[in-house]
Structures are given as C-alpha cells and as structure tokens.
Coordinates of C-alpha atoms in Angstrom, one line a residue:
M181 CA -23.3 -15.6 -13.9
E182 CA -20.4 -13.8 -14.9
K183 CA -17.9 -14.4 -17.2
G184 CA -15.1 -16.6 -15.9
S185 CA -16.5 -16.7 -12.2
S186 CA -17.9 -19.7 -10.1
S187 CA -21.2 -19.7 -8.7
K188 CA -19.7 -18.6 -5.1
D189 CA -18.6 -15.3 -4.3
K190 CA -16.0 -14.8 -6.9
P191 CA -14.4 -11.3 -8.1
G192 CA -16.9 -9.9 -10.2
R193 CA -19.7 -11.0 -8.0
G194 CA -20.7 -9.2 -4.9
N195 CA -23.9 -11.3 -4.6
L196 CA -24.0 -12.2 -0.7
D197 CA -24.8 -8.7 0.4
E198 CA -27.1 -8.3 -2.6
P199 CA -31.1 -8.4 -2.0
I200 CA -32.1 -11.5 -1.9
S201 CA -35.2 -12.2 -4.2
E202 CA -38.4 -14.0 -3.1
G203 CA -38.1 -17.2 -2.9
E204 CA -34.3 -17.7 -2.7
I205 CA -33.1 -19.2 0.4
S206 CA -31.3 -16.9 2.5
E207 CA -27.6 -16.8 3.1
P208 CA -25.6 -15.6 5.6
P209 CA -24.2 -12.0 5.1
Y210 CA -20.8 -11.6 4.1
S211 CA -19.8 -10.0 7.4
V212 CA -22.0 -9.4 10.2
Y213 CA -20.5 -5.9 10.8
T214 CA -23.0 -3.0 10.2
R215 CA -21.4 -0.1 7.7
K216 CA -20.9 2.0 10.4
E217 CA -18.5 -0.7 12.3
K218 CA -16.8 -1.3 8.7
W219 CA -15.6 2.4 8.6
V220 CA -14.5 2.3 12.1
I221 CA -12.4 -0.9 11.2
V222 CA -11.3 1.2 8.1
A223 CA -10.2 3.9 10.1
L224 CA -8.1 2.2 13.0
V225 CA -6.0 0.2 9.8
A226 CA -6.1 3.0 8.0
L227 CA -4.2 4.5 11.3
A228 CA -1.9 2.0 11.1
G229 CA -1.0 1.9 7.6
F230 CA -0.2 5.7 8.5
Y231 CA 3.1 4.3 9.8
S232 CA 4.4 2.2 7.0
P233 CA 5.4 5.2 4.7
L234 CA 5.7 7.6 7.6
P235 CA 9.4 6.9 9.0
A236 CA 10.5 6.8 5.2
N237 CA 9.1 10.2 4.2
I238 CA 10.3 12.1 7.8
Y239 CA 13.6 11.0 7.3
F240 CA 13.9 12.6 3.8
P241 CA 14.2 16.2 4.5
A242 CA 16.9 15.2 7.3
I243 CA 19.3 13.2 4.8
P244 CA 21.8 16.4 4.5
Q245 CA 21.9 16.8 8.4
L246 CA 22.3 12.9 8.9
S247 CA 25.3 12.9 6.0
S248 CA 26.8 15.7 8.2
A249 CA 26.0 14.0 11.7
F250 CA 27.4 11.0 10.6
N251 CA 30.6 12.0 8.7
V252 CA 29.3 10.4 5.1
T253 CA 28.2 11.6 1.9
I254 CA 24.7 11.8 0.3
E255 CA 25.6 9.1 -1.7
A256 CA 26.7 7.0 1.3
M257 CA 23.5 8.2 3.3
N258 CA 21.0 7.2 0.7
Q259 CA 21.7 3.5 1.8
S260 CA 20.1 4.0 4.3
V261 CA 16.9 4.9 2.2
T262 CA 17.8 1.6 -0.3
V263 CA 18.3 -0.6 2.9
Y264 CA 14.7 0.6 4.1
L265 CA 13.1 -0.2 0.7
I266 CA 14.8 -3.5 0.8
F267 CA 13.2 -4.6 3.8
Q268 CA 10.0 -2.7 3.2
G269 CA 9.6 -5.2 0.4
I270 CA 10.8 -8.5 1.9
S271 CA 9.3 -8.1 5.6
P272 CA 5.5 -8.0 4.2
M273 CA 6.6 -11.6 2.5
L274 CA 6.7 -12.8 5.9
W275 CA 4.3 -10.8 8.2
G276 CA 1.5 -10.6 5.7
P277 CA 1.0 -14.6 4.8
L278 CA 1.3 -15.2 8.4
S279 CA -1.5 -12.8 8.7
D280 CA -3.4 -15.0 6.3
R281 CA -3.2 -17.9 7.9
Y282 CA -3.3 -17.0 12.6
G283 CA -5.1 -13.4 12.1
R284 CA -4.6 -9.9 11.2
R285 CA -4.6 -8.9 15.3
L286 CA -1.9 -10.3 16.4
V287 CA 0.5 -9.5 13.1
F288 CA -0.3 -5.6 13.4
L289 CA 0.7 -5.8 17.2
A290 CA 4.2 -7.4 16.4
C291 CA 4.8 -5.6 13.5
L292 CA 4.1 -2.1 15.4
S293 CA 5.9 -3.2 18.3
I294 CA 9.2 -3.4 16.4
L295 CA 8.8 -0.1 14.6
V296 CA 8.7 1.2 18.3
A297 CA 11.8 -0.6 19.6
S298 CA 13.5 0.0 16.4
S299 CA 12.7 3.7 16.1
I300 CA 14.0 4.3 19.7
G301 CA 17.1 2.4 18.9
L302 CA 17.6 5.2 16.2
A303 CA 16.9 7.9 18.6
L304 CA 19.8 6.8 20.3
C305 CA 22.1 5.9 17.6
P306 CA 26.2 7.1 18.4
T307 CA 27.0 9.5 15.2
D308 CA 30.0 7.2 14.8
S309 CA 28.2 3.7 14.1
F310 CA 26.9 4.4 10.7
W311 CA 26.7 0.4 10.4
L312 CA 24.0 0.8 13.8
L313 CA 22.0 3.7 11.8
L314 CA 21.5 1.1 8.6
F315 CA 20.8 -2.1 10.7
L316 CA 18.1 -0.4 12.4
R317 CA 16.7 1.3 9.5
C318 CA 16.2 -2.6 8.3
F319 CA 14.0 -3.1 11.7
Q320 CA 12.3 -0.1 11.2
S321 CA 11.3 -0.9 7.7
G322 CA 10.1 -4.7 8.7
G323 CA 8.2 -3.3 11.3
S324 CA 6.1 -0.7 9.4
A325 CA 6.1 -1.8 5.7
S326 CA 4.0 -4.7 6.4
T327 CA 0.7 -2.6 8.2
I328 CA -0.6 -2.2 4.7
A329 CA -0.4 -5.4 3.3
L330 CA -2.1 -5.7 6.7
G331 CA -5.0 -3.6 6.0
A332 CA -5.7 -4.8 2.6
G333 CA -6.1 -8.2 3.8
V334 CA -8.5 -6.7 6.1
I335 CA -10.4 -5.0 3.6
G336 CA -10.6 -8.1 1.9
D337 CA -12.3 -9.7 5.0
I338 CA -14.9 -7.3 5.6
A339 CA -15.8 -5.7 1.7
T340 CA -17.4 -7.4 -1.0
T341 CA -16.6 -7.0 -4.3
K342 CA -19.0 -4.2 -5.2
E343 CA -18.1 -2.0 -2.0
R344 CA -14.3 -2.9 -1.7
G345 CA -13.0 -0.4 -4.3
G346 CA -14.4 2.4 -1.9
Y347 CA -13.3 1.0 1.3
F348 CA -9.6 0.6 -0.2
G349 CA -9.6 4.0 -0.9
M350 CA -10.4 5.4 1.9
F351 CA -8.3 3.1 3.5
N352 CA -4.9 4.4 1.5
L353 CA -6.0 8.1 3.0
G354 CA -3.8 6.3 6.2
P355 CA -0.9 5.7 4.2
M356 CA -1.4 8.6 1.4
L357 CA -1.1 11.1 4.7
A358 CA 2.2 10.5 5.8
P359 CA 4.0 11.2 2.5
C360 CA 1.7 14.7 2.5
I361 CA 2.7 15.8 6.0
A362 CA 5.3 13.8 7.5
P363 CA 8.2 15.6 5.5
A364 CA 6.9 18.9 6.1
A365 CA 7.2 17.9 9.9
G366 CA 10.3 16.4 9.6
G367 CA 12.0 19.2 8.0
A368 CA 10.8 21.3 10.8
I369 CA 11.6 19.2 13.5
A370 CA 15.2 18.5 12.5
Q371 CA 15.9 22.0 11.5
A372 CA 14.3 23.3 14.8
M373 CA 15.2 20.3 17.4
G374 CA 18.1 18.0 15.5
W375 CA 17.6 14.7 13.8
R376 CA 17.0 12.5 16.8
A377 CA 13.5 14.1 17.2
I378 CA 12.2 12.9 14.0
F379 CA 12.9 9.4 15.7
W380 CA 11.3 10.3 19.1
L381 CA 8.2 11.3 17.6
V382 CA 7.4 8.3 15.6
V383 CA 7.9 6.3 19.0
I384 CA 5.3 8.6 20.5
M385 CA 2.8 8.2 17.6
V386 CA 3.2 5.0 16.9
T387 CA 2.8 4.2 20.9
V388 CA -0.6 5.8 20.7
C389 CA -1.6 3.7 17.4
L390 CA -0.1 0.4 19.1
V391 CA -2.4 0.9 22.0
F392 CA -5.7 1.7 19.6
I393 CA -5.6 -1.7 17.7
A394 CA -4.6 -3.4 21.2
L395 CA -7.7 -1.6 22.7
F396 CA -10.5 -2.2 19.8
L397 CA -9.3 -3.9 16.4
P398 CA -11.3 -6.8 16.0
E399 CA -9.8 -10.1 14.5
T400 CA -11.3 -10.4 11.0
L401 CA -9.5 -13.0 9.4
R402 CA -12.1 -15.2 7.7
A403 CA -10.6 -18.5 8.6
I404 CA -10.8 -17.6 11.7
S405 CA -13.7 -15.8 12.8
G406 CA -16.0 -16.4 9.0
N407 CA -17.9 -13.3 8.7
G408 CA -17.8 -12.1 12.3
S409 CA -19.6 -13.9 13.8
I410 CA -17.6 -17.0 14.8
P411 CA -16.3 -17.2 18.1
V412 CA -12.0 -16.5 18.5
S413 CA -10.0 -17.2 20.8
R414 CA -9.7 -14.7 23.9
H415 CA -5.5 -13.5 22.6
L416 CA -7.9 -12.5 19.3
R417 CA -10.3 -10.6 21.1
P418 CA -10.4 -6.8 21.2
I419 CA -9.8 -5.6 25.1
I420 CA -12.5 -3.1 23.8
P421 CA -15.2 -4.9 21.7
V422 CA -16.4 -1.6 20.0
V423 CA -17.7 -3.6 16.8
G424 CA -19.1 -6.5 16.8
R425 CA -20.4 -5.9 20.2
K426 CA -23.9 -7.9 19.8
Y427 CA -22.0 -10.8 19.3
A428 CA -19.3 -10.3 22.2
S429 CA -21.1 -12.5 24.5
A430 CA -20.5 -15.6 22.6
T431 CA -16.9 -14.7 22.1
S432 CA -16.8 -14.4 26.2
S433 CA -17.9 -17.9 26.8
T434 CA -15.1 -19.8 25.1
D435 CA -11.2 -19.8 24.4
D436 CA -11.2 -21.6 21.1
A437 CA -12.4 -20.8 18.1
P438 CA -13.7 -24.0 15.8
P439 CA -11.3 -24.9 13.2
R440 CA -11.4 -23.4 10.0
K441 CA -9.6 -24.3 7.1
K442 CA -5.7 -21.6 6.9
Q443 CA -3.7 -21.1 3.7
S444 CA -0.4 -21.9 2.7
I445 CA 1.9 -19.1 4.2
N446 CA 4.2 -19.3 0.9
P447 CA 3.3 -16.4 -0.9
F448 CA 5.6 -16.7 -3.8
V449 CA 3.4 -19.4 -5.2
L450 CA 1.4 -16.3 -6.5
F451 CA 4.6 -15.3 -8.7
T452 CA 3.4 -18.4 -10.7
Y453 CA 0.0 -16.7 -11.7
P454 CA 0.1 -15.0 -15.0
D455 CA -2.6 -12.6 -14.5
V456 CA -1.2 -11.3 -11.3
L457 CA 2.7 -11.4 -12.1
V458 CA 1.1 -8.7 -15.3
L459 CA -0.5 -6.4 -12.3
L460 CA 2.8 -6.9 -10.4
S461 CA 5.0 -5.9 -13.0
F462 CA 3.1 -2.8 -13.9
T463 CA 2.5 -2.1 -10.5
G464 CA 6.1 -2.4 -9.5
I465 CA 7.6 -0.1 -12.1
V466 CA 5.1 3.2 -12.1
Y467 CA 5.6 2.8 -8.5
A468 CA 9.4 2.9 -8.8
V469 CA 9.7 5.4 -10.7
Y470 CA 7.1 7.9 -8.4
Y471 CA 9.4 6.5 -5.3
T472 CA 12.5 7.7 -7.1
V473 CA 10.6 11.2 -7.8
T474 CA 9.6 11.7 -4.0
A475 CA 13.1 10.4 -2.5
T476 CA 14.9 13.0 -4.4
I477 CA 12.7 15.7 -4.0
S478 CA 15.0 17.3 -1.0
S479 CA 18.6 16.6 -2.8
T480 CA 17.7 17.7 -6.5
F481 CA 15.8 20.8 -4.9
K482 CA 18.6 21.7 -2.4
E483 CA 20.9 21.5 -5.7
I484 CA 18.6 23.4 -8.3
Y485 CA 17.1 26.0 -5.4
P486 CA 19.9 26.4 -2.9
H487 CA 18.3 28.9 -1.2
L488 CA 15.3 26.2 0.4
S489 CA 15.6 25.8 4.2
E490 CA 15.2 22.1 5.3
T491 CA 11.8 23.7 6.6
V492 CA 10.7 24.8 2.9
L493 CA 12.1 21.3 1.5
G494 CA 9.8 19.3 3.6
L495 CA 7.2 21.6 2.5
C496 CA 7.8 20.9 -1.4
Y497 CA 6.5 17.9 -0.4
L498 CA 2.9 18.7 0.6
P499 CA 1.8 19.0 -2.4
A500 CA 2.7 15.6 -4.1
G501 CA 0.8 14.0 -0.8
A502 CA -2.1 16.4 -1.4
G503 CA -2.3 14.6 -5.2
M504 CA -1.7 11.2 -3.4
I505 CA -4.5 12.0 -1.2
V506 CA -7.1 13.0 -3.9
G507 CA -5.9 10.2 -6.0
S508 CA -6.6 7.9 -3.4
S509 CA -10.3 8.7 -2.5
L510 CA -11.2 9.8 -5.5
T511 CA -10.1 6.4 -7.1
G512 CA -11.9 4.4 -4.4
K513 CA -15.5 6.3 -5.4
M514 CA -14.6 5.8 -9.2
L515 CA -13.9 2.0 -8.8
D516 CA -17.3 0.8 -7.2
W517 CA -19.2 3.6 -9.9
Q518 CA -17.3 1.7 -12.4
Y519 CA -17.8 -1.6 -10.6
A520 CA -21.9 -1.1 -10.4
Q521 CA -22.0 0.7 -14.2
C522 CA -19.8 -2.5 -16.0
K523 CA -21.9 -5.1 -14.4
A524 CA -25.7 -3.3 -15.4
K525 CA -24.0 -2.8 -19.1
K526 CA -22.0 -5.8 -19.9
G527 CA -24.4 -8.6 -17.9
D528 CA -23.1 -12.4 -19.0
L529 CA -20.2 -10.7 -20.4
F530 CA -18.9 -8.9 -17.4
T531 CA -15.6 -9.4 -15.9
I532 CA -13.3 -7.9 -12.9
E533 CA -10.5 -7.2 -14.8
Y534 CA -12.5 -5.2 -17.3
A535 CA -14.5 -3.0 -14.6
R536 CA -11.3 -2.2 -13.0
L537 CA -8.7 -1.7 -15.9
R538 CA -10.8 -0.1 -18.4
I539 CA -9.7 3.8 -17.5
M540 CA -6.4 2.7 -16.4
P541 CA -5.0 4.3 -19.9
V542 CA -6.0 7.6 -18.8
Y543 CA -4.5 7.3 -15.6
L544 CA -0.5 6.1 -17.3
I545 CA -0.9 8.5 -20.0
I546 CA -0.9 11.4 -17.6
F547 CA 1.3 9.9 -15.6
V548 CA 4.0 9.7 -18.1
A549 CA 3.3 13.0 -19.1
G550 CA 3.9 14.1 -15.8
V551 CA 7.2 12.5 -15.5
L552 CA 8.2 14.0 -18.7
G553 CA 7.6 17.3 -17.4
W554 CA 8.8 16.8 -14.0
G555 CA 12.4 15.8 -15.4
W556 CA 12.5 18.6 -17.8
S557 CA 11.6 21.4 -15.8
L558 CA 14.3 20.7 -13.5
Q559 CA 16.6 20.4 -16.7
A560 CA 15.8 24.1 -16.8
R561 CA 15.4 24.9 -13.6
A562 CA 12.1 26.7 -14.0
H563 CA 10.2 28.1 -11.5
L564 CA 9.6 26.2 -8.4
A565 CA 6.0 26.2 -8.9
V566 CA 6.4 23.8 -12.1
P567 CA 7.6 21.0 -10.6
L568 CA 5.2 21.5 -7.6
I569 CA 2.4 21.6 -9.3
L570 CA 3.8 18.6 -11.6
A571 CA 4.2 16.6 -8.3
V572 CA -0.2 17.3 -7.6
V573 CA -0.1 15.1 -10.9
L574 CA 2.3 12.8 -10.3
G575 CA 0.8 11.9 -6.8
W576 CA -3.0 11.6 -8.1
T577 CA -2.0 9.4 -10.9
S578 CA 0.2 7.3 -9.4
M579 CA -2.2 6.4 -6.5
G580 CA -5.0 6.1 -8.9
I581 CA -2.9 3.6 -10.5
L582 CA -1.5 2.1 -7.3
N583 CA -5.0 1.6 -5.9
T584 CA -6.6 -0.1 -9.2
T585 CA -4.4 -2.3 -9.2
M586 CA -4.1 -3.4 -5.7
T587 CA -7.8 -3.4 -5.5
L588 CA -8.1 -5.6 -8.7
N589 CA -5.2 -8.1 -6.9
I590 CA -7.4 -8.3 -3.8
D591 CA -10.7 -8.8 -5.8
I592 CA -8.8 -12.5 -7.9
L593 CA -6.9 -13.5 -4.5
Q594 CA -9.7 -12.4 -1.8
S595 CA -8.5 -15.2 0.3
R596 CA -4.7 -14.6 0.4
S597 CA -5.0 -10.8 0.3
S598 CA -2.6 -9.8 2.4
G599 CA -0.3 -12.3 0.6
A600 CA -1.2 -10.8 -2.7
T601 CA -0.6 -7.0 -1.2
A602 CA 2.8 -8.4 0.3
C603 CA 4.0 -9.7 -3.5
T604 CA 2.8 -6.1 -4.4
N605 CA 4.9 -4.3 -2.3
L606 CA 8.1 -6.7 -2.6
V607 CA 8.5 -5.8 -6.0
R608 CA 7.2 -2.3 -6.0
C609 CA 9.9 -1.9 -3.1
S610 CA 12.4 -3.6 -4.6
L611 CA 12.3 -2.1 -8.1
A612 CA 12.3 1.5 -6.1
A613 CA 15.5 0.5 -3.9
I614 CA 17.4 -0.3 -7.4
L615 CA 16.2 2.6 -9.2
V616 CA 16.6 5.2 -6.1
S617 CA 20.5 3.5 -5.9
C618 CA 21.1 4.2 -9.4
I619 CA 19.5 7.5 -9.9
D620 CA 22.3 9.8 -9.5
R621 CA 24.5 8.3 -11.8
M622 CA 21.8 8.0 -14.2
T623 CA 21.6 11.7 -13.8
T624 CA 24.8 12.8 -13.8
A625 CA 25.5 10.5 -17.4
L626 CA 22.5 11.7 -19.1
T627 CA 21.2 15.1 -17.2
I628 CA 18.1 15.0 -15.4
G629 CA 15.5 15.8 -18.4
W630 CA 16.6 12.8 -20.3
T631 CA 16.6 10.4 -17.1
Y632 CA 13.2 10.7 -16.6
T633 CA 12.5 10.8 -20.5
F634 CA 14.0 7.3 -20.0
W635 CA 12.2 6.3 -17.4
A636 CA 8.5 8.0 -19.1
A637 CA 9.3 6.0 -22.2
I638 CA 9.6 2.8 -19.9
C639 CA 6.1 3.4 -18.5
A640 CA 4.5 4.2 -21.4
L641 CA 5.5 0.7 -23.0
L642 CA 3.3 -1.2 -19.8
L643 CA 0.0 0.1 -21.7
P644 CA -0.4 -3.2 -23.6
L645 CA 0.0 -4.8 -20.7
M646 CA -3.1 -3.6 -19.0
Y647 CA -5.2 -4.8 -22.5
L648 CA -3.3 -8.3 -22.2
E649 CA -4.8 -8.2 -18.4
I650 CA -8.3 -7.3 -19.4
K651 CA -8.5 -9.8 -22.5
M652 CA -6.8 -12.8 -21.1
G653 CA -6.9 -12.2 -17.3
P654 CA -10.5 -13.7 -17.0
Q655 CA -9.2 -17.2 -18.6
W656 CA -6.0 -17.4 -16.6
R657 CA -8.2 -16.7 -13.5
R658 CA -10.9 -19.4 -14.3
R659 CA -7.9 -22.3 -15.2
R660 CA -6.4 -21.5 -11.6
E661 CA -9.8 -21.7 -9.5
E662 CA -10.6 -24.2 -11.7
R663 CA -7.3 -26.5 -11.2
E664 CA -7.5 -25.1 -7.7
G665 CA -10.9 -26.6 -6.2
V666 CA -12.2 -23.1 -5.5

C-alpha cells in the first residue's frame, strides 16, 4: 500500500483498472465506459468548458468601444470585468456542490440555459443602462463559470488516478481554446459589426453546445450511476445514448435509480483542510497575476502601441492562448508519466503529492521570469514581438501550474471533485477581481515595470508552499481520511 493511502482506491492508487493477478478476486472496473467512450465524454465536457472563459475573453477587445457606447470611462467599464470575475468565483460554489449531490447532467443544462438567456439580454441592452450591463454580466458569469468545475467532476467520475492527468489535460483544451481565439474573434466582430454582435455570437454557439449536452452526455456522478452500470432516472439519461449503449436496455426499464449515499453540498468545509488550502493559495495567486496580464492586454497595448486596430488587438491574445493550449496538453501527458514513473521507483514510499508536484518549481521559476520580462518590456516600450513571445511563456507555465494543482485537488478529493474545483474558482477569481480592480492604480503609482516586479516577487515566495505540500500533504490527507472514516 502507498504511504498515506488506505486499501481503497485513494489518491496515489489507480488499482481498479489495473490487471488483476492470478488468484485475486475480480473487482468491478472503475468505469464501464471504454477508452473511446471516455474520450467522447471528455470531448463533450471540454466543449461545455470552452464557454466558461469565452464570454470574458471575447469581451476584452471591445472594452474601448463599449466605454464609448455607454459613455463611461475605461476604468468604469472595467467594473464589468470585476463583477464578472466575482460571480465567476461565487457561482461554482453553488453549482459544483449541487452537481456532486444531484448529478452533472442537469446542472450542465441549467448553467448553459442561464448563459444563453443572459447573453440575449446583453445583446439587447440599451446604452443608457450601464447598471443593466453590469447586472446581466453577473448572470452571464454565473451561467458560464461552473462548466469547468462540472467538467472536472466528470473527469473524476470516469478516470482513475493514473490516467486522470491525461484526461484532465485534454479537457482543459476546451477552456484554453477560448482565450486563444475569442479575443481575435471579438475584436474583428466588434470592429466590423459592433459590440452587440459579440453577444449574439455567444448565444448561437452556446445554444449548439446545449443541444449536444442534452442529446449525448450521460450522467456520470458515481453517487447516482456508480461506475456507469447503475440505472438512472429518465430525466438523467441522454436523449441519444452514444456511450454506454450496452447498458441502455437496463436504464430504459426503470425510472428510478437505486439510492446511493450523496455528498454534503457545503463546499466551504474544504477550506479547513490544510493541504487543500495550500493548493488553493498557490493556484489563486498565480492565476490572478496571469489573468491581470491578459485582462489588460487591450488597454495597455492600445496605450503603448496606439497604431493597433481593434482587430489587431484581438490577435494579440493569440500567443497567450497558444501557450495555454501547449501548457494544458503537455502537462496532462507529463502528469500521467510522472505518476507512473514515481510509483514504479518509490514503491511503498510513493505519494500522489510528490508525483504531481515535483516539477512544479520549474514551472514557477519560468513563470516568475516571464512576469518580470512582461512588465519591463512594456515599461521600455519594446518591439511588440517581445511581449507577445513572453505571453506564450506565461500562458504555457500558468496552465502547467493550474493543471497540476487542480488535478491534485481532484486526486485528494475525488468524491467531491466539482466542489474542490469550485473552491479553486472562488479563490482564483476573487483574487483576480481584486487585482484587476487595482492594477491601473498600481501601474500609475509604481510604473508597469515595478508593478509586475512586485507580483513576480509575490509568486516567487510561493515556492516553499509546494515543498510544504509534498512533505506534509500525505500526513494531512491520511488524518482527514481517518477522521472521516473514508
């Protein structure tokens, strides 16, 4: 047994889908879905996850146009970014735990429906009602933000620890594609057709996703469907069961699933777990710094490079998005490889915390260097290519850090994976909202170079937290499992 683990399928142990040696009693598989079926499910939730960052990122290049249309300053219009971030952090704290208790499928449908309705309202919003714009942005955020937490929950439902890094990395390609292409699309559409067309595009795209989820996504919550073989209620079944079809006859013969123990819907208890708190602090600060960089690209570049059009400003987000895609896909494969290698070498001394976090210092050091370079390249008004190259580096390393910590959070809180991801969203989005709201004042008082030097130093001070997690995390986790009788 791995150090700090129990005999069940705990973090650091992916035994339920490993070959069973001769003489052992065969256990049911962790998931009845085949590898291809798992990829179909991952693709569906990745598509939904695409619409979590989309409304925020497609909006950034249009901020100067919106401030003119609503007759408010850029600083005032940035309030729409701040309220979006606030509700992006708060809403998963409701939807994530609800999905851990009542199922993923219905919550996906509810969130996407809210996103469609609020985007229609924004497209029709009168320009003399700035308050209404802020109000509807809250609902837009509330509908879109939780799809990442829900998708993380689905990954935890269908994937064992040893394969989870790869699935989670590929799932994150959905959320990472939006920051890559949405600003470019938003800038081009705003320039050609006006800012209202941005919201109509969101309405059309999310409606398509809503239809796909309703048609094909099965219920994966293990408290309801077990490993996928337990019959579920009629309203939890996909309209067209493209995965798990060999169990379709069983699910079609009953309207009620067998009762299963369900999790508490209170996610705030997770903040009392020291190992989780360390991961949330680390993730939140790094994400807030990176989000501030991306959120201010259009306004900062417009000031330093005034010749850039809105379309070009949108294209300036592509390097950051490309870096995020590379970071997400490579980190997923790296996490699975690290898991297998560490388990083979460490044996009884193996811990999931060490396997996941041992390359984290490399990501963090490169990220800190990128933040420093970003600030001083803009301070020096360097050639546009310099900050764009640095944006690739920042996108890659920030996603490497985020994927690693979120995967570990799911590992150590597998039965509450959506709640764990919701807590991550609350911390990172709250910190990002605070930082975005004060970044203009900081750059005015300290200059851009020294502002990002300050935040690079704060990020560098996080390094001891990772070593603390590696050393103390297994003990904290073991005590919690013993206390909770897991």
